Coordinates of C-alpha atoms in Angstrom, one line a residue:
Chain A
Q8 CA 0.0 0.0 0.0
K9 CA 1.3 3.4 -0.9
E10 CA 1.9 5.7 2.0
V11 CA 0.0 8.6 0.4
E12 CA -2.7 8.0 -2.1
Q13 CA -4.6 10.3 -4.4
N14 CA -6.9 9.7 -7.3
S15 CA -4.8 10.6 -10.3
G16 CA -7.8 12.0 -12.2
P17 CA -8.2 13.8 -14.4
L18 CA -10.9 15.7 -12.5
S19 CA -12.9 18.2 -14.5
V20 CA -15.2 20.7 -13.1
P21 CA -17.0 23.7 -14.7
E22 CA -16.0 27.2 -13.9
G23 CA -17.6 28.4 -10.6
A24 CA -18.1 24.9 -9.2
I25 CA -16.5 23.4 -6.1
A26 CA -13.5 21.1 -6.8
S27 CA -13.0 18.4 -4.3
L28 CA -9.6 16.7 -4.1
N29 CA -9.0 13.8 -1.8
C30 CA -6.0 12.1 -0.2
T31 CA -5.6 9.2 2.2
Y32 CA -2.5 8.3 4.1
S33 CA -1.4 5.0 5.7
D34 CA 0.3 5.9 8.9
R35 CA -2.1 7.0 11.7
V36 CA 0.5 9.0 13.6
S37 CA 1.4 11.4 10.8
Q38 CA 1.3 14.9 12.1
S39 CA 1.5 17.4 9.3
F40 CA -0.3 17.7 6.0
F41 CA 0.2 19.9 3.0
W42 CA -1.3 20.7 -0.3
Y43 CA 0.8 21.8 -3.2
R44 CA -0.3 23.1 -6.6
Q45 CA 1.9 22.3 -9.6
Y46 CA 1.3 23.9 -13.0
S47 CA 2.5 22.0 -16.1
G48 CA 6.3 22.3 -16.4
K49 CA 6.6 24.2 -13.1
S50 CA 7.7 23.3 -9.6
P51 CA 5.2 22.6 -6.8
E52 CA 3.9 25.6 -4.9
L53 CA 2.6 25.3 -1.3
I54 CA -1.0 26.4 -1.0
M55 CA -2.2 25.0 2.3
S56 CA -0.9 23.3 5.5
I57 CA -3.1 21.7 8.2
Y58 CA -2.1 20.1 11.5
S59 CA -5.3 19.6 13.5
N60 CA -8.6 17.8 12.8
G61 CA -11.2 20.0 11.2
D62 CA -11.3 22.6 8.5
K63 CA -8.8 25.4 7.6
E64 CA -9.8 28.1 5.2
D65 CA -7.7 30.4 3.1
G66 CA -9.5 32.4 0.5
R67 CA -11.2 30.0 -1.9
F68 CA -9.3 27.1 -0.5
T69 CA -10.4 24.9 2.4
A70 CA -8.3 22.0 3.7
Q71 CA -10.1 19.3 5.8
L72 CA -8.3 16.8 8.0
N73 CA -9.8 13.7 9.7
K74 CA -7.1 11.9 11.5
A75 CA -9.4 9.0 12.6
S76 CA -10.2 8.2 9.0
Q77 CA -6.6 9.1 7.8
Y78 CA -8.1 11.4 5.2
V79 CA -7.2 14.9 4.1
S80 CA -9.0 16.9 1.4
L81 CA -8.8 20.2 -0.4
L82 CA -11.9 22.1 -1.6
I83 CA -11.6 24.9 -4.1
R84 CA -14.7 27.1 -4.2
D85 CA -15.6 29.2 -7.2
S86 CA -13.1 27.3 -9.4
Q87 CA -11.4 29.3 -12.1
P88 CA -9.6 28.1 -15.2
S89 CA -6.4 29.3 -13.6
D90 CA -6.9 26.6 -10.9
S91 CA -6.2 24.0 -13.6
A92 CA -3.1 22.2 -12.3
T93 CA -1.9 19.1 -10.6
Y94 CA -2.5 19.1 -6.9
L95 CA -0.1 17.2 -4.7
C96 CA -0.9 16.0 -1.2
A97 CA 2.1 15.7 1.2
V98 CA 2.4 14.1 4.6
N99 CA 5.0 14.3 7.3
P100 CA 5.3 10.6 8.3
P101 CA 6.4 9.5 11.8
G102 CA 10.1 9.0 12.3
S103 CA 10.9 11.4 9.4
A104 CA 10.4 14.8 11.0
R105 CA 12.2 16.5 8.3
Q106 CA 10.8 14.7 5.2
L107 CA 7.6 14.9 3.3
T108 CA 6.0 11.9 1.5
F109 CA 4.1 13.0 -1.6
G110 CA 1.1 11.5 -3.3
S111 CA 1.2 11.1 -7.1
G112 CA -1.1 14.1 -7.6
T113 CA -4.6 14.8 -9.0
Q114 CA -4.8 16.6 -12.3
L115 CA -7.6 19.2 -12.1
T116 CA -9.1 20.9 -15.2
V117 CA -11.6 23.8 -14.7
L118 CA -13.7 24.2 -17.9
P119 CA -14.6 27.7 -18.9
Chain B
D4 CA 9.4 35.3 0.7
V5 CA 11.4 32.1 0.7
K6 CA 13.6 31.8 -2.3
V7 CA 15.1 28.6 -3.5
T8 CA 17.2 29.0 -6.7
Q9 CA 18.4 26.2 -8.9
S10 CA 21.4 27.0 -11.1
S11 CA 19.9 25.8 -14.4
R12 CA 16.4 25.6 -15.8
Y13 CA 17.4 23.2 -18.6
L14 CA 20.5 21.0 -19.1
V15 CA 21.6 18.6 -21.8
K16 CA 24.5 16.3 -21.0
R17 CA 26.1 13.3 -22.6
T18 CA 26.1 9.8 -21.2
G19 CA 29.1 9.3 -18.8
E20 CA 29.5 13.0 -18.0
K21 CA 29.7 14.1 -14.4
V22 CA 26.9 16.5 -13.8
F23 CA 26.5 19.1 -11.0
L24 CA 23.1 20.6 -10.1
E25 CA 23.3 23.5 -7.7
C26 CA 20.6 24.8 -5.3
V27 CA 20.8 27.9 -3.0
Q28 CA 18.2 29.0 -0.5
D29 CA 18.1 32.4 1.2
M30 CA 16.0 31.7 4.3
D31 CA 18.5 30.1 6.6
H32 CA 16.7 26.7 6.4
E33 CA 18.3 23.7 8.1
N34 CA 16.8 21.1 5.8
M35 CA 17.4 20.8 2.1
F36 CA 16.2 18.1 -0.3
W37 CA 16.7 16.8 -3.8
Y38 CA 13.8 15.1 -5.6
R39 CA 13.3 13.9 -9.1
Q40 CA 9.9 13.9 -10.7
D41 CA 8.9 11.5 -13.5
P42 CA 5.5 11.0 -15.2
G43 CA 3.5 8.4 -13.4
L44 CA 6.0 8.1 -10.6
G45 CA 5.5 11.3 -8.7
L46 CA 8.1 13.0 -6.6
R47 CA 10.8 10.7 -5.3
L48 CA 13.4 11.7 -2.7
I49 CA 17.0 11.2 -3.7
Y50 CA 18.9 12.7 -0.8
F51 CA 18.4 15.2 2.0
S52 CA 20.5 17.2 4.4
Y53 CA 19.6 18.6 7.8
D54 CA 22.8 20.3 8.5
V55 CA 26.1 21.4 6.9
K56 CA 28.1 18.4 5.9
M57 CA 25.3 16.1 6.9
K58 CA 23.4 14.0 4.4
E59 CA 21.0 11.1 4.4
K60 CA 19.8 8.8 1.6
G61 CA 16.3 9.1 0.3
D62 CA 14.4 6.5 -1.6
I63 CA 16.5 6.4 -4.8
P64 CA 20.1 7.5 -4.0
E65 CA 21.8 5.1 -6.5
G66 CA 23.9 6.9 -9.1
Y67 CA 23.8 10.2 -7.1
S68 CA 25.8 11.9 -4.5
V69 CA 25.4 15.3 -2.7
S70 CA 27.4 17.9 -1.1
R71 CA 26.5 20.5 1.5
E72 CA 29.6 22.6 2.5
K73 CA 27.5 25.8 3.4
K74 CA 24.1 26.0 5.0
E75 CA 22.5 27.8 2.0
R76 CA 23.8 25.5 -0.7
F77 CA 23.1 21.9 -1.6
S78 CA 24.5 20.3 -4.6
L79 CA 23.4 17.1 -6.4
I80 CA 26.1 15.2 -8.3
L81 CA 25.5 12.6 -11.0
E82 CA 28.7 10.7 -11.0
S83 CA 28.3 9.3 -14.5
A84 CA 25.2 10.4 -16.2
S85 CA 22.9 7.8 -17.8
T86 CA 19.9 8.1 -20.0
N87 CA 17.6 6.8 -17.2
Q88 CA 18.6 9.9 -15.2
T89 CA 16.7 12.1 -17.7
S90 CA 14.2 13.8 -15.5
M91 CA 13.0 16.9 -13.7
Y92 CA 15.1 17.6 -10.7
L93 CA 13.6 19.6 -7.8
C94 CA 15.4 21.1 -4.9
A95 CA 13.5 22.1 -1.8
S96 CA 14.2 23.5 1.7
S97 CA 12.5 23.7 5.0
F98 CA 13.0 24.9 8.6
G99 CA 14.4 22.5 11.1
G100 CA 12.4 20.9 13.9
T101 CA 9.6 18.4 14.0
M102 CA 6.7 20.7 13.0
N103 CA 6.1 23.3 10.4
T104 CA 8.0 21.1 7.9
E105 CA 6.5 22.7 4.8
A106 CA 9.0 22.5 2.0
F107 CA 9.6 25.3 -0.5
F108 CA 10.7 24.3 -4.0
G109 CA 13.1 25.8 -6.5
Q110 CA 12.0 26.3 -10.1
G111 CA 13.3 22.8 -11.2
T112 CA 16.0 21.7 -13.6
R113 CA 15.0 19.6 -16.6
L114 CA 17.9 17.4 -17.3
T115 CA 18.2 15.4 -20.5
V116 CA 21.0 12.8 -20.9
V117 CA 21.7 11.9 -24.5

């Protein structure tokens, strides 16, 4: 089983809709969770971090964490074509305080 | 803003060449990382360093070495480049400690070995 799993997509949503991106992780004691956005040919850019159960909102982005279910999600409200990118989930696994383990990413396309 | 700068955006090297990829960060971060990214395989950790002159192997260290002589600079070395090392190489850095481990990436180096 992969440590961090994401649906590879592609996920397509119409402009203005809510995009929902999901990520599961295998190790229950993981502490820190991150979402990165990566445009084609570019490097990953950090957009959200979350450490506690519940929701964390930043503009149109909401990260949700459920440690009991080992599940973290990213919601993008009022999706725009400029949100079209690959979204990477990253987890700080136990025993590796300095490292992040990345999922393979979900490709999102927002249709005008 | 955190700035992580990689020395080259694109590189083309010949098989058997020794290749140096350089990375510099300006935020006094303790941790620095080298990843490679390939279609369908995601980001894979090659090496990381949590202090000057310290290094640890990641998931795919074979064929690579690293050097960290100064805190702000982390170099990836391909001892004898091979075509299967054609890839996007990403450098990242983060603060030390056990929390707040978000990593910030450089712009990437797309290496082609011919």
